mmCIF file of C-alpha atoms in Angstrom:
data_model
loop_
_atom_site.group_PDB
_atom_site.id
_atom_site.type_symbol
_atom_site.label_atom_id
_atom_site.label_comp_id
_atom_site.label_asym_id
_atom_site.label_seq_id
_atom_site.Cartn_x
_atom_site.Cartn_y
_atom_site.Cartn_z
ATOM 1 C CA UNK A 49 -32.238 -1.673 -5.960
ATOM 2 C CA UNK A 50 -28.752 -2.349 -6.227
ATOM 3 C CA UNK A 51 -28.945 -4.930 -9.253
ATOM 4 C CA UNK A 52 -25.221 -4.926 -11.017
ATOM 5 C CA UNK A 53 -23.934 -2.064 -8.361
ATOM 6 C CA UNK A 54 -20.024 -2.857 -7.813
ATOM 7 C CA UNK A 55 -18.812 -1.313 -4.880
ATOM 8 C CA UNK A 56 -19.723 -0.476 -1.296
ATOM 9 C CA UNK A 57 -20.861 2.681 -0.146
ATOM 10 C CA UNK A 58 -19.643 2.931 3.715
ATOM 11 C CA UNK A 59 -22.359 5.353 4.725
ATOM 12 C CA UNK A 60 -19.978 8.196 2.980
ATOM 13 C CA UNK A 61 -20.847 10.531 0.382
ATOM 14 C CA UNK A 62 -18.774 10.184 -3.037
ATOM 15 C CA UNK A 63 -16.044 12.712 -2.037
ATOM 16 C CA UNK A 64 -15.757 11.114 1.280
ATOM 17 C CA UNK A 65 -15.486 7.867 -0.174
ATOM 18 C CA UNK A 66 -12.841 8.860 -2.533
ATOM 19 C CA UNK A 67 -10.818 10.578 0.207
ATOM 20 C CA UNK A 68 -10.717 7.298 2.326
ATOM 21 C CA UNK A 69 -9.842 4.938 -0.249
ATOM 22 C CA UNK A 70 -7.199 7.785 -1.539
ATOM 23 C CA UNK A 71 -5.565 7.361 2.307
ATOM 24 C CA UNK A 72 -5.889 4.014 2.367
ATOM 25 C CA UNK A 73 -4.036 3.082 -0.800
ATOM 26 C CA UNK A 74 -1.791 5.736 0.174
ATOM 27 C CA UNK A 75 -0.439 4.272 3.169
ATOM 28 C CA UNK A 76 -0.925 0.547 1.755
ATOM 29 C CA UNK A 77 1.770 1.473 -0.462
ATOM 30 C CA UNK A 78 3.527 3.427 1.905
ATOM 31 C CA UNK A 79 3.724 1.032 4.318
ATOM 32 C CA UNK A 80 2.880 -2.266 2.631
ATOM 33 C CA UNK A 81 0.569 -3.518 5.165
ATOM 34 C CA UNK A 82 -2.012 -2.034 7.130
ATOM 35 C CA UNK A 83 -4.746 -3.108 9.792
ATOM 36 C CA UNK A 84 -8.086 -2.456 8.982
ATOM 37 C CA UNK A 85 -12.354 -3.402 8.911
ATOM 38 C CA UNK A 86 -12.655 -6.545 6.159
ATOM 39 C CA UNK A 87 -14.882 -4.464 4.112
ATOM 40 C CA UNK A 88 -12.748 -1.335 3.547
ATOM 41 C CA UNK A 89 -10.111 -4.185 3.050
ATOM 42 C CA UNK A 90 -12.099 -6.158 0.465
ATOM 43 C CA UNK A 91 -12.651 -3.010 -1.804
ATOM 44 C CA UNK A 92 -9.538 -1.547 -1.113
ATOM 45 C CA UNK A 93 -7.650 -4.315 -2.813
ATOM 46 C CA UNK A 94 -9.875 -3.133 -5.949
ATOM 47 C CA UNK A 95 -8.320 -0.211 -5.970
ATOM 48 C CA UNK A 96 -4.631 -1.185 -5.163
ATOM 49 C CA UNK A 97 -4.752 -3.790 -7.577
ATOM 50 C CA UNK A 98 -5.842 -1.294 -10.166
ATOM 51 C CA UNK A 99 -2.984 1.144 -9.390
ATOM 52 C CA UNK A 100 -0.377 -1.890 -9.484
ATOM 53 C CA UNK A 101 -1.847 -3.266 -13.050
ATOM 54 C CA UNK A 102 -1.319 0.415 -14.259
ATOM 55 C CA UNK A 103 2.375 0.867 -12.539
ATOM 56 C CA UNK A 104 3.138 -3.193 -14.204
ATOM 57 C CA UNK A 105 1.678 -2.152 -17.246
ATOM 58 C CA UNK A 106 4.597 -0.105 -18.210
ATOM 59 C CA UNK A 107 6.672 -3.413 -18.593
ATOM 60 C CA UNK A 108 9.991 -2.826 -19.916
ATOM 61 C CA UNK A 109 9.679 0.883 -19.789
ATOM 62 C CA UNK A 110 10.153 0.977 -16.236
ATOM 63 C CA UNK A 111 13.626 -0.553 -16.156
ATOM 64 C CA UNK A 112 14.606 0.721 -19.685
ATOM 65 C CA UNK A 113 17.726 3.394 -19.241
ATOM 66 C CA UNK A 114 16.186 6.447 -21.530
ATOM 67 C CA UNK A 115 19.509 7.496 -22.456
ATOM 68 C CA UNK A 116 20.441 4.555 -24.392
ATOM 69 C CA UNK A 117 17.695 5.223 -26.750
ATOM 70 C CA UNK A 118 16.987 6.622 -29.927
ATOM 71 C CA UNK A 119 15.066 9.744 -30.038
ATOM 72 C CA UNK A 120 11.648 8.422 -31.269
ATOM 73 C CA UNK A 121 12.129 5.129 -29.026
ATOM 74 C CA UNK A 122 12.411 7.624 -25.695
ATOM 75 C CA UNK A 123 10.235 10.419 -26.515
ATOM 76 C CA UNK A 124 7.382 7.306 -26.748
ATOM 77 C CA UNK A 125 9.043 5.790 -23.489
ATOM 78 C CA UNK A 126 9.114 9.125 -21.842
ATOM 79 C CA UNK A 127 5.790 9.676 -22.942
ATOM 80 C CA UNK A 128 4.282 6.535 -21.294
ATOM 81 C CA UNK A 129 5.855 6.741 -18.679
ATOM 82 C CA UNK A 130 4.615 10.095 -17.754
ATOM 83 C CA UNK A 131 1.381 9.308 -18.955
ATOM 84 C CA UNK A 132 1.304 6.538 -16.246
ATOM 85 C CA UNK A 133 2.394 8.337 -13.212
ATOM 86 C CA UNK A 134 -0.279 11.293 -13.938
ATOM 87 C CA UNK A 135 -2.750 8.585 -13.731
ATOM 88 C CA UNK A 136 -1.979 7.225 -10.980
ATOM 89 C CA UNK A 137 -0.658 10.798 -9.066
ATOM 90 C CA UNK A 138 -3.776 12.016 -9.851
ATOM 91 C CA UNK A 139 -5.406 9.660 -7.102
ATOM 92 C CA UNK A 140 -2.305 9.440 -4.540
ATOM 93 C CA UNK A 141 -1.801 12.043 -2.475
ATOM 94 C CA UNK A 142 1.642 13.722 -3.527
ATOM 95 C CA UNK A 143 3.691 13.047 0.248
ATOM 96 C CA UNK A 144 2.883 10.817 3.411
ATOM 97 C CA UNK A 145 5.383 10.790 6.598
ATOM 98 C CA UNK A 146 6.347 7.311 7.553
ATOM 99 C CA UNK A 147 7.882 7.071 11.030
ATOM 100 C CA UNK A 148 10.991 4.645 10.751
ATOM 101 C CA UNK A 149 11.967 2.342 13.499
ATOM 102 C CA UNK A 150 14.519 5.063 15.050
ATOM 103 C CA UNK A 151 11.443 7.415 15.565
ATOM 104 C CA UNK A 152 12.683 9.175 12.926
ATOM 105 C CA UNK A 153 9.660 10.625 10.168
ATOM 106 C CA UNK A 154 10.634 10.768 7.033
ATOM 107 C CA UNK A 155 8.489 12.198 3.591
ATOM 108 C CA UNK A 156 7.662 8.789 1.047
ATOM 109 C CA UNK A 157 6.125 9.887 -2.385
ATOM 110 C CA UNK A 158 4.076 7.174 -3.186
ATOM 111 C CA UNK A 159 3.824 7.312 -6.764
ATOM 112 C CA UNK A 160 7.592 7.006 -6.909
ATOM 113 C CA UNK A 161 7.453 4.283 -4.218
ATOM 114 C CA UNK A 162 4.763 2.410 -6.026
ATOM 115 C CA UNK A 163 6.569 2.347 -9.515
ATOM 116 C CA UNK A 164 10.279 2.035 -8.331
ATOM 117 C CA UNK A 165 10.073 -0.013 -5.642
ATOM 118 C CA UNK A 166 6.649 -2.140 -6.182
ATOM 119 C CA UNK A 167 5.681 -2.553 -9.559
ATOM 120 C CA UNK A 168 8.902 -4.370 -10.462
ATOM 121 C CA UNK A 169 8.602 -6.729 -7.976
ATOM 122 C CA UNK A 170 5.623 -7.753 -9.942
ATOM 123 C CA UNK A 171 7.265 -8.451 -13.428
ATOM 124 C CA UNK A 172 7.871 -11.164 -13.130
ATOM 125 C CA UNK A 173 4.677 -12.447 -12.708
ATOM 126 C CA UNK A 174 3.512 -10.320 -15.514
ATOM 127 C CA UNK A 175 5.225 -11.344 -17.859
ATOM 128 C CA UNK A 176 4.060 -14.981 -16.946
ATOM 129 C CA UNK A 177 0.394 -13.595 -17.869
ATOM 130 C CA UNK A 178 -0.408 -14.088 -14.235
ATOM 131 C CA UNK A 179 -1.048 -10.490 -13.369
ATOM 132 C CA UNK A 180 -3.406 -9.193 -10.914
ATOM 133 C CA UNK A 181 -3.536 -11.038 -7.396
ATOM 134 C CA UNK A 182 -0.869 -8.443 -5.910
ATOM 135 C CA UNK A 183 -2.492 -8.373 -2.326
ATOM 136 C CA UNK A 184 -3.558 -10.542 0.850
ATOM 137 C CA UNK A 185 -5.863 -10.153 3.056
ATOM 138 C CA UNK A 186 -6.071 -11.926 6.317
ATOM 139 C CA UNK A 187 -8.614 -11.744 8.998
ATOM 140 C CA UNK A 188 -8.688 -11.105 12.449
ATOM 141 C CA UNK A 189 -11.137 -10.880 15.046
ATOM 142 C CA UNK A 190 -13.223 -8.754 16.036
ATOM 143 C CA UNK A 191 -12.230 -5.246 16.707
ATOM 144 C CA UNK A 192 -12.688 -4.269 20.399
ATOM 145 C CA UNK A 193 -15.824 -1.969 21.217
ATOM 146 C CA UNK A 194 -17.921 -1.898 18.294
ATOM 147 C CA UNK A 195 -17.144 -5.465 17.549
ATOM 148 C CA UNK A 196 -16.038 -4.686 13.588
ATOM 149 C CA UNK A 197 -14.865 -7.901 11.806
ATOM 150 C CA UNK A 198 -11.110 -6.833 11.340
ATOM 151 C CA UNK A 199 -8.513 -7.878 8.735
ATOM 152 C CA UNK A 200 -4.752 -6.653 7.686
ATOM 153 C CA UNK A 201 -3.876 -6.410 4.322
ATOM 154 C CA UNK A 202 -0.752 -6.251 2.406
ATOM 155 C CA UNK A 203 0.758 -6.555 -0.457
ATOM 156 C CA UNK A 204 2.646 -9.954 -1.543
ATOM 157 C CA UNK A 205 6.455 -10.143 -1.780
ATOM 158 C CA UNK A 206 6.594 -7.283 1.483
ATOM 159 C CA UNK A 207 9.281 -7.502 4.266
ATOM 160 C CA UNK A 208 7.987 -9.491 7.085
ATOM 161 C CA UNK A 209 7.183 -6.928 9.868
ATOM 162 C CA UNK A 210 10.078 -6.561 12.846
ATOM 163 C CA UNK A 211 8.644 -8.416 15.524
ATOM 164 C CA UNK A 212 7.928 -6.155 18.669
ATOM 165 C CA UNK A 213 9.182 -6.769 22.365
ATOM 166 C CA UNK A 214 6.205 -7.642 24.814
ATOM 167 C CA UNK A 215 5.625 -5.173 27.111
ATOM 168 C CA UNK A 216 6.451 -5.894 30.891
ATOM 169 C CA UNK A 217 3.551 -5.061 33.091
ATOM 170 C CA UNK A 218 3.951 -2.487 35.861
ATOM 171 C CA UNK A 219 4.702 -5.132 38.488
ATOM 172 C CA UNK A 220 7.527 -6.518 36.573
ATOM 173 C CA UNK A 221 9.152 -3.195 35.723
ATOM 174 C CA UNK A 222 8.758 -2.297 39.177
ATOM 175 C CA UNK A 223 10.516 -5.802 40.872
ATOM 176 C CA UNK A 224 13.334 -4.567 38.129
ATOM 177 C CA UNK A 225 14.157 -1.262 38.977
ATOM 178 C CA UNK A 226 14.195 -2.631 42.587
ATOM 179 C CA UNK A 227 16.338 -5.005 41.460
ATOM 180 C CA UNK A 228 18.944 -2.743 39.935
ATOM 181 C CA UNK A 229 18.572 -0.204 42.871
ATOM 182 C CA UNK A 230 19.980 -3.075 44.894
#
């Protein structure tokens, strides 16, 4: 029976599990929005949220300049600071290649991404005592073939995605080109 068992189990074995959710949250934070099956979305935004309320937990120790400290003050700043990160690096992978709109790939670390770039972009809210509630999820349809409820989810405050071009068909680019052969 699965009386008070949180969390799904995807057919996967533990490790498996672990992995997947590890590459999930990976690129979530990578690339603040990803397309995926509503279930994997609904428990991965237990585990984002998690690594966000860690990152935001920090508070003022994230935007704190260490140098401008006294020596006990930094060496407890320092400490959990570090202390954070190792939690959190210890479940993000260390590099992921994000291709950037030039085609060009470049190396993101996530852990730096996710307390540099992220977690302040949540203090405010934080400090409000309104933390948690750092992702969306919105559903699609169904996923072509096997017919897999689909969602995308992201995390609030991300840069609107660049709309793409629609792609002509094959007629269309053909009347062109005989256009400009013309």
């Amino acid at each position: 029976m699965r009386h008070l068992k949180a969390g799904r189990k995807f057919g996967r074995n533990p490790s498996h599990r672990r992995a997947m959710f590890r590459n999930l949250a990976a690129n979530l934070v990578v690339h603040e929005r990803i397309e995926t099956t509503e279930a994997k979305a609904k428990e991965l935004r237990r585990v984002v949220e998690r690594l966000i309320s860690k990152a935001t937990r920090l508070g003022d120790d994230l935007s704190v300049d260490v140098g401008k400290l006294k020596d006990d003050q930094r060496e407890q700043v320092v400490a959990r600071r570090i202390h954070a990160q190792r939690t959190v690096s210890a479940f993000l992978p260390r590099k992921l290649t994000k291709t950037e709109a030039g085609g060009e790939l470049v190396d993101v670390d996530p852990v730096h991404k996710l307390f540099h770039n992220i977690a302040p972009r949540y203090m405010d809210r934080v400090k409000a005592g309104n933390g948690g509630g750092y992702t969306r999820i919105m559903k699609l349809g169904p996923r072509r073939g096997d017919n897999a409820p689909m969602a995308i989810i992201e995390l609030l405050g991300a840069p609107e995605p660049e709309a793409k071009k629609p792609r002509k068909s094959r007629k269309a680019a053909a009347e062109t080109e005989e256009v400009a052969e013309d």
